[in-house]
GROMACS .gro file of C-alpha atoms in nm:
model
  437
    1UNK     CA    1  -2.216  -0.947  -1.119
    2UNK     CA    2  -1.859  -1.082  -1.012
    3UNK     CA    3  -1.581  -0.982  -1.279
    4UNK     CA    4  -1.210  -1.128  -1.256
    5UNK     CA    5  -1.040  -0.780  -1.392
    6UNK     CA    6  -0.791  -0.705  -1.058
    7UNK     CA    7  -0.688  -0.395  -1.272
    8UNK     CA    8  -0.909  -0.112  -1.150
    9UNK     CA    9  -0.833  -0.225  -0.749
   10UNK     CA   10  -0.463  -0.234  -0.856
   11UNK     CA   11  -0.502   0.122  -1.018
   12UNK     CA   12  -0.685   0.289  -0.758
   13UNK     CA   13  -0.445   0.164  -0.465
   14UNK     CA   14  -0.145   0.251  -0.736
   15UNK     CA   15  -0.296   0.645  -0.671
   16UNK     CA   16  -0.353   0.637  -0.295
   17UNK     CA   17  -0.001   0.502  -0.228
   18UNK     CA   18   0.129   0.729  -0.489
   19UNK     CA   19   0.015   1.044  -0.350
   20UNK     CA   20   0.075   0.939   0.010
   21UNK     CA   21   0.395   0.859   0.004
   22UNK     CA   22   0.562   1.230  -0.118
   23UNK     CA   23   0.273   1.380   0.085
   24UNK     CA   24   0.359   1.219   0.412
   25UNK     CA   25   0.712   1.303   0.327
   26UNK     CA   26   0.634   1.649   0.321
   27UNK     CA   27   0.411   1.675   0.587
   28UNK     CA   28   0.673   1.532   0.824
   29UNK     CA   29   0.979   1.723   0.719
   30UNK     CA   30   0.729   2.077   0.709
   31UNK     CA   31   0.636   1.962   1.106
   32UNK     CA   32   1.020   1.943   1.171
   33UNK     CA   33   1.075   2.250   1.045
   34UNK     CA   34   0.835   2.417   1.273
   35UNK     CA   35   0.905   2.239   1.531
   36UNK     CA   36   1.276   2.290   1.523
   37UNK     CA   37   1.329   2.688   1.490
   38UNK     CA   38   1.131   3.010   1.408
   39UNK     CA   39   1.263   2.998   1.039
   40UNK     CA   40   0.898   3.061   0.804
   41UNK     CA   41   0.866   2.734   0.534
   42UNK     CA   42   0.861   2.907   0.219
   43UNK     CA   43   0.562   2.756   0.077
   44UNK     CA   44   0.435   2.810  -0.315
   45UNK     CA   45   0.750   3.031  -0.391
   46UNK     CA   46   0.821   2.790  -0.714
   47UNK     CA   47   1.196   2.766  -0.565
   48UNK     CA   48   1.404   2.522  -0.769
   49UNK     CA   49   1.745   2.622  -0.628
   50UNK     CA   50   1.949   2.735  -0.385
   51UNK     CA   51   2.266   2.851  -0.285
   52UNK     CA   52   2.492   2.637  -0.069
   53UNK     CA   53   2.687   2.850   0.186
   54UNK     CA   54   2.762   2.659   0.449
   55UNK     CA   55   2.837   2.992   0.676
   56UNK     CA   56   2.445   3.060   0.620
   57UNK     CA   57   2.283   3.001   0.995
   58UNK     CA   58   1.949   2.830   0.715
   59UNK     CA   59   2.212   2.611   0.582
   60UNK     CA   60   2.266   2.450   0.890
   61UNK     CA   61   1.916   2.434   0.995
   62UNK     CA   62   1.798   2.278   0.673
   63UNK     CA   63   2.069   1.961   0.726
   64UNK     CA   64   1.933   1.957   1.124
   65UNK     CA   65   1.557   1.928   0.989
   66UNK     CA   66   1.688   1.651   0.720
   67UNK     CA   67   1.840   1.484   1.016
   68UNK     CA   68   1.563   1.476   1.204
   69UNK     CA   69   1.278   1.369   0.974
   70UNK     CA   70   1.494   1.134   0.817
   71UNK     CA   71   1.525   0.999   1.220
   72UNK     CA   72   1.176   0.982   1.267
   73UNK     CA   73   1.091   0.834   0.910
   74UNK     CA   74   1.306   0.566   1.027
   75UNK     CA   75   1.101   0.526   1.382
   76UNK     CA   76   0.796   0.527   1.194
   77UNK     CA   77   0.945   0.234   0.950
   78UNK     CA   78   1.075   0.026   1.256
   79UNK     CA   79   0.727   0.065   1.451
   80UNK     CA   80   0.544  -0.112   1.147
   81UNK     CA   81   0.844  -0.374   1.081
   82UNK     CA   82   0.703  -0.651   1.326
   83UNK     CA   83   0.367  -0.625   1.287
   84UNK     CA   84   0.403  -0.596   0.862
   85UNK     CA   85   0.649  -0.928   0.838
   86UNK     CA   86   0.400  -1.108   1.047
   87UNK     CA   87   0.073  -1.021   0.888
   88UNK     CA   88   0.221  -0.982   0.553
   89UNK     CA   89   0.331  -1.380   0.603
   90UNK     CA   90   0.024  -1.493   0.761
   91UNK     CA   91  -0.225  -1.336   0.507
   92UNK     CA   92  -0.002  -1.430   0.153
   93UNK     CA   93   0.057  -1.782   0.268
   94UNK     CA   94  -0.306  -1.862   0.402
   95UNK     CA   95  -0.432  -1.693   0.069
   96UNK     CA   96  -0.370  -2.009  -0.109
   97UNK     CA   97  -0.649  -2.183   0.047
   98UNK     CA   98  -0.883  -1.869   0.175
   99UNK     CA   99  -0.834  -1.694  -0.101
  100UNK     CA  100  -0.696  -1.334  -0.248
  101UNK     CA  101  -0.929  -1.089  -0.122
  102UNK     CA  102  -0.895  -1.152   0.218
  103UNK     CA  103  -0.529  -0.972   0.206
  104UNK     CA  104  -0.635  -0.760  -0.006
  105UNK     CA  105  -0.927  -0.615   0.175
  106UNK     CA  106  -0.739  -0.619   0.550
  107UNK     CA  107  -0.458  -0.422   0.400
  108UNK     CA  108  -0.667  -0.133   0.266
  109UNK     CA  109  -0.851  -0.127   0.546
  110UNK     CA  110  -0.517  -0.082   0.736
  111UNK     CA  111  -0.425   0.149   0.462
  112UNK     CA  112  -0.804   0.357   0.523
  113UNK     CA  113  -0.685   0.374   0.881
  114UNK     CA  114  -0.347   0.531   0.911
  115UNK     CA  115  -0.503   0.765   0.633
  116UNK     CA  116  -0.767   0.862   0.838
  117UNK     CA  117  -0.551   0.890   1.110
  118UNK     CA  118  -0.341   1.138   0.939
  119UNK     CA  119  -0.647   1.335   0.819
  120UNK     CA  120  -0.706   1.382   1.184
  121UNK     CA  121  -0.370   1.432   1.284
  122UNK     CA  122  -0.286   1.733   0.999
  123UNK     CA  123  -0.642   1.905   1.077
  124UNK     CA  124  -0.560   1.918   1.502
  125UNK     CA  125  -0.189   1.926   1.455
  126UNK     CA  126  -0.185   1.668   1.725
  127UNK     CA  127   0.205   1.557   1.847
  128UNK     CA  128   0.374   1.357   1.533
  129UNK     CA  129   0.467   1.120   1.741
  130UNK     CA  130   0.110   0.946   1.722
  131UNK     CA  131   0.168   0.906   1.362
  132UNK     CA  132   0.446   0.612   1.479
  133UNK     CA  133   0.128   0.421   1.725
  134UNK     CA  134  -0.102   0.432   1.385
  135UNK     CA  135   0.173   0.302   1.152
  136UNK     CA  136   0.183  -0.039   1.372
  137UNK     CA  137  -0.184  -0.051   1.431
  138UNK     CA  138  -0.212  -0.036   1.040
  139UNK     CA  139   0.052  -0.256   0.975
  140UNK     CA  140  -0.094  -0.570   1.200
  141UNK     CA  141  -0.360  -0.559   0.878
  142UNK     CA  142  -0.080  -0.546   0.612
  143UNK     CA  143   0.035  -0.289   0.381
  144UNK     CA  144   0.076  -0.230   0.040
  145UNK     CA  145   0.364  -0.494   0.009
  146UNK     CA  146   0.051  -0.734   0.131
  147UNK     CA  147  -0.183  -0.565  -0.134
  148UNK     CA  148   0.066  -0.625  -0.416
  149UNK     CA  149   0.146  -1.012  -0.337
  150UNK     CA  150  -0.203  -1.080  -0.312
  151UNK     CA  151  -0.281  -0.890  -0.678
  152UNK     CA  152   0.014  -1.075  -0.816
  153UNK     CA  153  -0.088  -1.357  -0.668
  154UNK     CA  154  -0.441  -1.319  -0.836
  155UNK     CA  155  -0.303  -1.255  -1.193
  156UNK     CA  156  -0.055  -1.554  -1.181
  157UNK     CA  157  -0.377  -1.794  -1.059
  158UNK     CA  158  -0.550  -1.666  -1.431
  159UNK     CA  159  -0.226  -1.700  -1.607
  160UNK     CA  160  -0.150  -2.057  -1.749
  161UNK     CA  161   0.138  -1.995  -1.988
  162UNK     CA  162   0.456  -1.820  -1.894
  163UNK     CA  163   0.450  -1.579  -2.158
  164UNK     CA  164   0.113  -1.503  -2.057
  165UNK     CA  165   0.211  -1.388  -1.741
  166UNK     CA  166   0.518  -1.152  -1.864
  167UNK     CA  167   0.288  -0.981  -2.081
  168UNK     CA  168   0.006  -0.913  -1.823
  169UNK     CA  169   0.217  -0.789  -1.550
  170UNK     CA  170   0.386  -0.538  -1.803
  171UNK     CA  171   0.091  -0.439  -1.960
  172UNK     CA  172   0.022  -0.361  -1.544
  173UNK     CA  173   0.322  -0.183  -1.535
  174UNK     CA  174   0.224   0.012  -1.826
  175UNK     CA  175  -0.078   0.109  -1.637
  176UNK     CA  176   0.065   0.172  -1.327
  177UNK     CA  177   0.280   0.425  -1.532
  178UNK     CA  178  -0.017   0.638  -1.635
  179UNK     CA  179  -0.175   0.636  -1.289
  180UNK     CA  180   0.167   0.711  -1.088
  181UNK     CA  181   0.274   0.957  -1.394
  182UNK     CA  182  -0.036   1.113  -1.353
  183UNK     CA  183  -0.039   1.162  -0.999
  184UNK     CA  184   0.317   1.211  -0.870
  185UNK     CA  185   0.288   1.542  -1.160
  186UNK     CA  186  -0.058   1.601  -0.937
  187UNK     CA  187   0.093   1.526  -0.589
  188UNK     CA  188   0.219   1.910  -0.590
  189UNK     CA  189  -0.121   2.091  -0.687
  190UNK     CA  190  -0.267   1.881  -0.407
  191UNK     CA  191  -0.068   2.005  -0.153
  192UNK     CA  192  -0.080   2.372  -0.300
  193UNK     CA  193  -0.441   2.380  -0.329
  194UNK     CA  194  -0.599   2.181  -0.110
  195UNK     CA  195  -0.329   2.118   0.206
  196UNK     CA  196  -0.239   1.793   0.385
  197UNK     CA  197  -0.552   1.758   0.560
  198UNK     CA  198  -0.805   1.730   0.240
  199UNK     CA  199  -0.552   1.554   0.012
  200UNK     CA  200  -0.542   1.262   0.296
  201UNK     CA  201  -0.926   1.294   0.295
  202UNK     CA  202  -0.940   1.247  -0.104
  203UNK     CA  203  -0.645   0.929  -0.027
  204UNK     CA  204  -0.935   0.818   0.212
  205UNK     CA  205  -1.200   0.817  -0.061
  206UNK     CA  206  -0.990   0.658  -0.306
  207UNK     CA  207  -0.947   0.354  -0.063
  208UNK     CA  208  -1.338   0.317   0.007
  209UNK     CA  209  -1.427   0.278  -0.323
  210UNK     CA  210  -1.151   0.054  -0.348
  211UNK     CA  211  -1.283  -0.185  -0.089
  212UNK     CA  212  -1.591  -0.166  -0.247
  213UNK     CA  213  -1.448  -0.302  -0.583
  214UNK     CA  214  -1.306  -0.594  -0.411
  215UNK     CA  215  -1.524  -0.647  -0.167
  216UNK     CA  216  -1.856  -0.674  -0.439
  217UNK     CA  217  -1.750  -0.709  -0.762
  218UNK     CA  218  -1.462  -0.901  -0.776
  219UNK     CA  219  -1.453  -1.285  -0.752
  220UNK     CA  220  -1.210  -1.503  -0.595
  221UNK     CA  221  -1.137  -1.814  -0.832
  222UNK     CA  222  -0.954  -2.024  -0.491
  223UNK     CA  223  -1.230  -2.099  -0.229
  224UNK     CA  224  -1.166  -2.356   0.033
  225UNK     CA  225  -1.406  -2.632   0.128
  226UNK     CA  226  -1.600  -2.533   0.417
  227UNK     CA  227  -1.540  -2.887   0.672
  228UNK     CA  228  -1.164  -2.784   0.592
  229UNK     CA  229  -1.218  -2.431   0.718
  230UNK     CA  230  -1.411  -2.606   1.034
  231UNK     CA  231  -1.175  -2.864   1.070
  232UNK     CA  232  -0.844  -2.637   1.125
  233UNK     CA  233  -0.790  -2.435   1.424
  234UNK     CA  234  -0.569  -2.106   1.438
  235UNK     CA  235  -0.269  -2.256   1.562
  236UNK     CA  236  -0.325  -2.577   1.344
  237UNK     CA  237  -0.317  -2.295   1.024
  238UNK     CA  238  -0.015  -2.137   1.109
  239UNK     CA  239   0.158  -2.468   1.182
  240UNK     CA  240   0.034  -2.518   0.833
  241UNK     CA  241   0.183  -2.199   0.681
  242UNK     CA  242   0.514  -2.315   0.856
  243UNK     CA  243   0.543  -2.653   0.716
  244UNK     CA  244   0.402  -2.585   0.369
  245UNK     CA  245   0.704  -2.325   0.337
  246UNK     CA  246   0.956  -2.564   0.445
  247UNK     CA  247   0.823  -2.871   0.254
  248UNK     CA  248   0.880  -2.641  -0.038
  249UNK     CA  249   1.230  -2.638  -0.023
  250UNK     CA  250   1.245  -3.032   0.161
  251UNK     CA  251   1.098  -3.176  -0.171
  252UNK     CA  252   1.232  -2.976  -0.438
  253UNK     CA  253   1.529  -3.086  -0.619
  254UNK     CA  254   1.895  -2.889  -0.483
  255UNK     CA  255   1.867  -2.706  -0.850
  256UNK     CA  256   1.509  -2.592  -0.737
  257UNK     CA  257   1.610  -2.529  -0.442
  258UNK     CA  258   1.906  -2.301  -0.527
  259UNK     CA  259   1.710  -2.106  -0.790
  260UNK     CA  260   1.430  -2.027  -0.527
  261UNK     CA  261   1.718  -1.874  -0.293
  262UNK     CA  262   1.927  -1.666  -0.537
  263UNK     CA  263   1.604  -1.512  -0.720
  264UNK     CA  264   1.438  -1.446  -0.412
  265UNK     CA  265   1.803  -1.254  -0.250
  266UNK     CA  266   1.818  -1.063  -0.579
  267UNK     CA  267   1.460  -0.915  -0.590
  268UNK     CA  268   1.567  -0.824  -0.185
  269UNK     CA  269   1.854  -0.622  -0.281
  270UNK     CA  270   1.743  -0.523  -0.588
  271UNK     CA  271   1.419  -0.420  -0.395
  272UNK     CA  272   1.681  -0.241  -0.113
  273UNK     CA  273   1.783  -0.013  -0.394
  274UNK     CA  274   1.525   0.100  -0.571
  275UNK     CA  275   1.238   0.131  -0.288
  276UNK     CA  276   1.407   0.203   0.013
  277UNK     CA  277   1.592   0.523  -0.116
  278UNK     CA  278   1.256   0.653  -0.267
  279UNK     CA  279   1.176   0.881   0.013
  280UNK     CA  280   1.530   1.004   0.076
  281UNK     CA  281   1.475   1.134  -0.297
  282UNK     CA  282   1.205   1.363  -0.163
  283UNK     CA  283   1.476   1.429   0.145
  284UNK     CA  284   1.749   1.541  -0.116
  285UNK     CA  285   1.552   1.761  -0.325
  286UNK     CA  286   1.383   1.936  -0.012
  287UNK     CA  287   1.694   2.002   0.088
  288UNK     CA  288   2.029   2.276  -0.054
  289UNK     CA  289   2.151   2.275  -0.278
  290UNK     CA  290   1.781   2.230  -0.437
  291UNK     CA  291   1.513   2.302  -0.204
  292UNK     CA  292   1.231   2.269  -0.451
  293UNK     CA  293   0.908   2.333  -0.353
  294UNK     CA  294   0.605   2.083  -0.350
  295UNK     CA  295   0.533   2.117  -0.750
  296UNK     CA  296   0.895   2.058  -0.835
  297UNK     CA  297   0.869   1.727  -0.604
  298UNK     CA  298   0.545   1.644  -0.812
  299UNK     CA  299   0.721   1.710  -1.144
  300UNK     CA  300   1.011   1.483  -1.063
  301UNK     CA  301   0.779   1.170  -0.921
  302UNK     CA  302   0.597   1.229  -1.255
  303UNK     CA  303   0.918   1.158  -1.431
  304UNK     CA  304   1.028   0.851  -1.213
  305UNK     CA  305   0.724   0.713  -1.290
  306UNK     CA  306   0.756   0.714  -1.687
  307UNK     CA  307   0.988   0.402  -1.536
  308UNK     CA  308   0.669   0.196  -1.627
  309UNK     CA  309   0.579   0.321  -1.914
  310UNK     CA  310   0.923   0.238  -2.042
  311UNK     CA  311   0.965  -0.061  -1.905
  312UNK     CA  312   0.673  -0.179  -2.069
  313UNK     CA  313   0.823  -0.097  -2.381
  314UNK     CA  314   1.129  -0.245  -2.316
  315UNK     CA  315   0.993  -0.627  -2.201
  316UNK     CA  316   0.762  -0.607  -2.506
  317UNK     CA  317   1.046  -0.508  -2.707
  318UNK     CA  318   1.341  -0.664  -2.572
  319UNK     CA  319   1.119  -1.021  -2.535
  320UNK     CA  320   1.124  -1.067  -2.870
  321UNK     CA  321   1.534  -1.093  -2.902
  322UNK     CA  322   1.673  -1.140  -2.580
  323UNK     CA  323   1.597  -1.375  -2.257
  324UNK     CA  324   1.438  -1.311  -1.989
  325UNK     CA  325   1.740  -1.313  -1.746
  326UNK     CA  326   1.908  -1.038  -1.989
  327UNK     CA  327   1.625  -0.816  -1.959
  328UNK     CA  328   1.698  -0.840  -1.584
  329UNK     CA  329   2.066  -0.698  -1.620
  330UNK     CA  330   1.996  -0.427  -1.832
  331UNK     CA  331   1.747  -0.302  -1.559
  332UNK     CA  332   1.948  -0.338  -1.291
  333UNK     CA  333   2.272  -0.183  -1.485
  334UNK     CA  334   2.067   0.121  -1.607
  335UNK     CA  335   1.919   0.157  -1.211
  336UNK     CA  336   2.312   0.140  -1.094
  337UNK     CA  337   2.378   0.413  -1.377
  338UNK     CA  338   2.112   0.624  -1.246
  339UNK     CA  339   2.258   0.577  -0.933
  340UNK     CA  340   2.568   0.720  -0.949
  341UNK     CA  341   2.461   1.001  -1.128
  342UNK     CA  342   2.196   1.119  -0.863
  343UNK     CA  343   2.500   1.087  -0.570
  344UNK     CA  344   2.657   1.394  -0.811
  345UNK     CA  345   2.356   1.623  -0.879
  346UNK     CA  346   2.431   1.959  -0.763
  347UNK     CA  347   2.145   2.138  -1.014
  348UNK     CA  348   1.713   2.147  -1.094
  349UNK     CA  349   1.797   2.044  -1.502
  350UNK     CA  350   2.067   1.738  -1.387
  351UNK     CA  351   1.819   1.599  -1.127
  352UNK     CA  352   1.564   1.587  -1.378
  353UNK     CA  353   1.790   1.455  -1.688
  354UNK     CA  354   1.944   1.200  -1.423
  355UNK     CA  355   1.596   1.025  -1.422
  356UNK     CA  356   1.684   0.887  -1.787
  357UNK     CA  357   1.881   0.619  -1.658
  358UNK     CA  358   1.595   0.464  -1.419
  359UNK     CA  359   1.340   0.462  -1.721
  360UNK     CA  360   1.434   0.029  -1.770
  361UNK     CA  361   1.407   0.038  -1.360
  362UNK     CA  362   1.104  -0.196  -1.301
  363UNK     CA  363   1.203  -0.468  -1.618
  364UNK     CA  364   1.394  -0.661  -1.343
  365UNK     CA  365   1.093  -0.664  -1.115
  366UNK     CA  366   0.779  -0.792  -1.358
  367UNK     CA  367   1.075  -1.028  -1.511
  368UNK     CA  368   1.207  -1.210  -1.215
  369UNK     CA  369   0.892  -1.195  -1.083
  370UNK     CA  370   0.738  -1.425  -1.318
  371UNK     CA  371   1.121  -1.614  -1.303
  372UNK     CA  372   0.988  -1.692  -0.944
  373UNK     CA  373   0.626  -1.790  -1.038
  374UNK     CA  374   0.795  -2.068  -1.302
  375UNK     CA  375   0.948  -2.219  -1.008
  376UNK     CA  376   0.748  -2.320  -0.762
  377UNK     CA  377   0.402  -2.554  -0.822
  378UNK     CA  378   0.078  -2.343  -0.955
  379UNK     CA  379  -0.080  -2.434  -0.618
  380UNK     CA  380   0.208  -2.256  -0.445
  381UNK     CA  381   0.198  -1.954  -0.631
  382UNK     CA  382   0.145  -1.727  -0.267
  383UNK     CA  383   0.497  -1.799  -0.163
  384UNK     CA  384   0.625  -1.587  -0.448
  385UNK     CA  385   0.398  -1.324  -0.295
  386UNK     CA  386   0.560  -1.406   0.023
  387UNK     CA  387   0.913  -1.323  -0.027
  388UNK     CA  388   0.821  -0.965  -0.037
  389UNK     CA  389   0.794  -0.999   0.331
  390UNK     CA  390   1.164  -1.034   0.396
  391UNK     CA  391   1.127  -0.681   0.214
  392UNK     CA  392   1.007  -0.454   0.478
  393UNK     CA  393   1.320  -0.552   0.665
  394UNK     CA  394   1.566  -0.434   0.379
  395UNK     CA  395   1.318  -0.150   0.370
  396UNK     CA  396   1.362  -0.055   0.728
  397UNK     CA  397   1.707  -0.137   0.662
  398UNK     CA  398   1.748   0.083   0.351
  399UNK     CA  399   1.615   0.366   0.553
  400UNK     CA  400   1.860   0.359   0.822
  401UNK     CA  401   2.120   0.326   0.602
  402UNK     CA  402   2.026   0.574   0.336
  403UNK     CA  403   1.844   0.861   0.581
  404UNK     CA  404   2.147   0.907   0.812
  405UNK     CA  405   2.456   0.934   0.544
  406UNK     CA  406   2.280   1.025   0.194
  407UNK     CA  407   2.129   1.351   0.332
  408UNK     CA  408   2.464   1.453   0.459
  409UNK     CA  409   2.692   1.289   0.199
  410UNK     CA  410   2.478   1.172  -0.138
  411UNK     CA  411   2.806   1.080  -0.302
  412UNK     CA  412   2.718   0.737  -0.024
  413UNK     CA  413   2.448   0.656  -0.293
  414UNK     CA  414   2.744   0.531  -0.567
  415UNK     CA  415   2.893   0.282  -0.336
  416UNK     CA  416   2.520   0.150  -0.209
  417UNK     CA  417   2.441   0.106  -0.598
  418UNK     CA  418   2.742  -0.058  -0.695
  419UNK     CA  419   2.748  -0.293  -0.399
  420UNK     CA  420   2.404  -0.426  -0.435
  421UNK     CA  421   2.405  -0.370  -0.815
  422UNK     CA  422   2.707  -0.635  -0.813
  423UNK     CA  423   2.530  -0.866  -0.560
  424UNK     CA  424   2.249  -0.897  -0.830
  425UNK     CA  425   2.448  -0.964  -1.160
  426UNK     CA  426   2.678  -1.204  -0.905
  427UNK     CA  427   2.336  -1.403  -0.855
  428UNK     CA  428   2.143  -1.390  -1.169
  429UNK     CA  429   2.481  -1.527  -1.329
  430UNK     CA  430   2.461  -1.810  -1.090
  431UNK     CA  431   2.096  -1.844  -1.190
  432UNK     CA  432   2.232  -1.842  -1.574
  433UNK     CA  433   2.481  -2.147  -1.510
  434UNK     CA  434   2.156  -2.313  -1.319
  435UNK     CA  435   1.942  -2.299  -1.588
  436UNK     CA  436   2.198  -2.404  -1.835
  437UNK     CA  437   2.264  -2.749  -1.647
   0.00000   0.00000   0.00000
């Protein structure tokens, strides 16, 4: 029996991606530190803080080993740019006419690989270079930024009002914050308990059952007619893609046209902010004057992740008084706020107490989101989805420009924020006067 409920496929890949990405984190920077000197890793020793003598011969080492990993975090990014913008394109767009699972199921199956992979690579402690060859095979099937387009995607297809579709993505969100909450405070125990190699075996598991979800029980409202599928070659489908996309700007009017561009350049640097520097949070707190440990890093991805929860609240709340477009600024205003207070954090109770300002941080994402979705024609609702492939550009981006100065000097972080914070108001005020006209 088919069911239409995307929720439990969303969930479970909500938990692999959550507990990969700070594991992977930490499994690279604990291979650089081997690999650079003799020092021992200090595993388990509940460390929240330390000191910051720069005269220490550790002090040194530590900002060499934050160097480095950040380095080869952004190698591994770069090696899974081309392959992710092409796939991710290819697979969102076509997804109009073939259907949402097909993305859907090639992306956790790329996602099953490189996890596997990593299993294999933790238990033979095989070079980490080979972790940069399985992050390209992977990404020529997608990634998550493919998995979430297509789920988006799906819930905007079953969503005919626009209200409708505000409400179900944050009641999503509000989901998402349980699972991520509940994981991220996990993430640490995992590690502790188990080590890298079974965690990525239980990420593995996870993302089987998850294929098997989509793959037998859930339907797929868009089918295409089968002559049509006969009728079009490969390179006939891509042309296609190609001239769909630009016949969506050719016909709309130059108001449609310039909401579609400003909307889709704020979620990019909006999306720059808040997801590229995630894994350089991991970087800063590994490193002095913090050094936590691997439970600490759990406990303070549990509290970025109350983000949702809150941000539930707040569209549910704030929906009832205020636009949609002002529920954008106050996330993005909180998220610069939150911001500059990290670049400043010298202490275990300010890092934690500096996550306050990020709890509105995902309002701006379900909101202009569904912003985009009112724009463009129901039958068109994949090239939404498809913006998010300009995405893994800022996100390589982000990483280069966040890994090589915000390790070294996290003060960098306050002029990032308020540069692409301002970029954001500067457009959704354009996309005020728009609407108003």
């Amino acid at each position: 029996m088919k069911t239409s409920f995307i929720e439990p496929a969303i969930l479970l890949n909500a938990f692999a991606m959550t507990l990969n990405i700070p594991l992977t984190a930490q499994y690279v920077y604990r291979r650089m530190w081997e690999e650079t000197g003799n020092y021992t890793f200090a595993s388990g020793s509940n460390v929240s803080e330390c000191k910051q003598n720069r005269s220490d011969p550790i002090f040194a080492f530590r900002e060499e080993v934050q160097k480095k990993t950040s380095l080869f975090n952004l190698q591994v990014e770069i090696s899974g740019l081309i392959p992710g913008l092409v796939s991710t394109f290819m697979l969102l767009s076509s997804s109009d006419n073939h259907g949402r699972k097909l993305p859907m199921v090639l992306s956790s199956l790329g996602s099953l690989g490189t996890n596997v992979w990593l299993c294999v690579l933790s238990y033979f402690d095989l070079p980490l270079q080979l972790l940069i060859a399985s992050t390209f095979v992977g990404a020529l099937f997608g990634n998550y930024t493919t998995f979430w387009g297509a789920c988006v995607a799906y819930i905007v297809d079953q969503c005919k009002e626009y209200k409708q579709k505000i409400i179900r993505i944050a009641v999503l969100d509000f989901l998402l914050g349980i699972v991520t909450g509940l994981t991220g405070l996990s993430s640490g125990y995992f590690i502790r308990e188990l080590g890298f190699m079974w965690s990525y075996f239980i990420i593995a598991v996870v993302l089987i059952l998850n294929l098997t979800y989509i793959s037998f029980f859930l339907s797929d409202p868009i089918k295409e007619s089968s002559s049509q599928m006969v009728t079009m070659s490969c390179s006939e489908n891509l042309k296609d893609l190609f001239s769909r996309t630009y016949m969506l700007f050719k016909n709309g009017s130059r108001k449609r046209r310039s909401l579609l561009c400003l909307l889709i350049f704020t979620i990019v640097i909006y999306f720059f902010v808040v997801i590229g520097i995630s894994p350089v949070f991991t970087l800063y707190e590994l490193g002095s004057p913090l050094c936590w440990d691997e439970v600490y890093i759990g406990y303070g991805t549990a509290l970025g992740s109350t983000s949702f929860l809150v941000s539930f609240l707040g569209i549910w709340l704030f929906s009832h008084c205020l636009e949609d477009i002002h529920i954008a600024f106050i996330g993005i205003l909180t998220t610069m706020l939150g911001m500059t207070l990290t670049a400043f954090t010298r202490t275990t109770l300010m890092m934690l107490l500096v996550r306050i300002p990020f709890f509105f941080t995902m309002m701006p994402f379900s909101v202009l989101r569904s912003m985009l979705s009112k724009v463009v024609h129901s039958t068109e609702q994949a090239f939404p989805a498809d913006s998010v492939l300009s995405y893994w550009g800022v996100h390589c981006l982000s990483h280069q420009v966040h890994g090589q100065h915000l390790a070294s000097d996290p003060s960098s972080a306050k002029w990032i924020s308020y540069f692409s914070g301002c970029c954001c108001c500067c457009c959704l005020r354009q996309v005020v006067k728009l609407r108003m006209t």
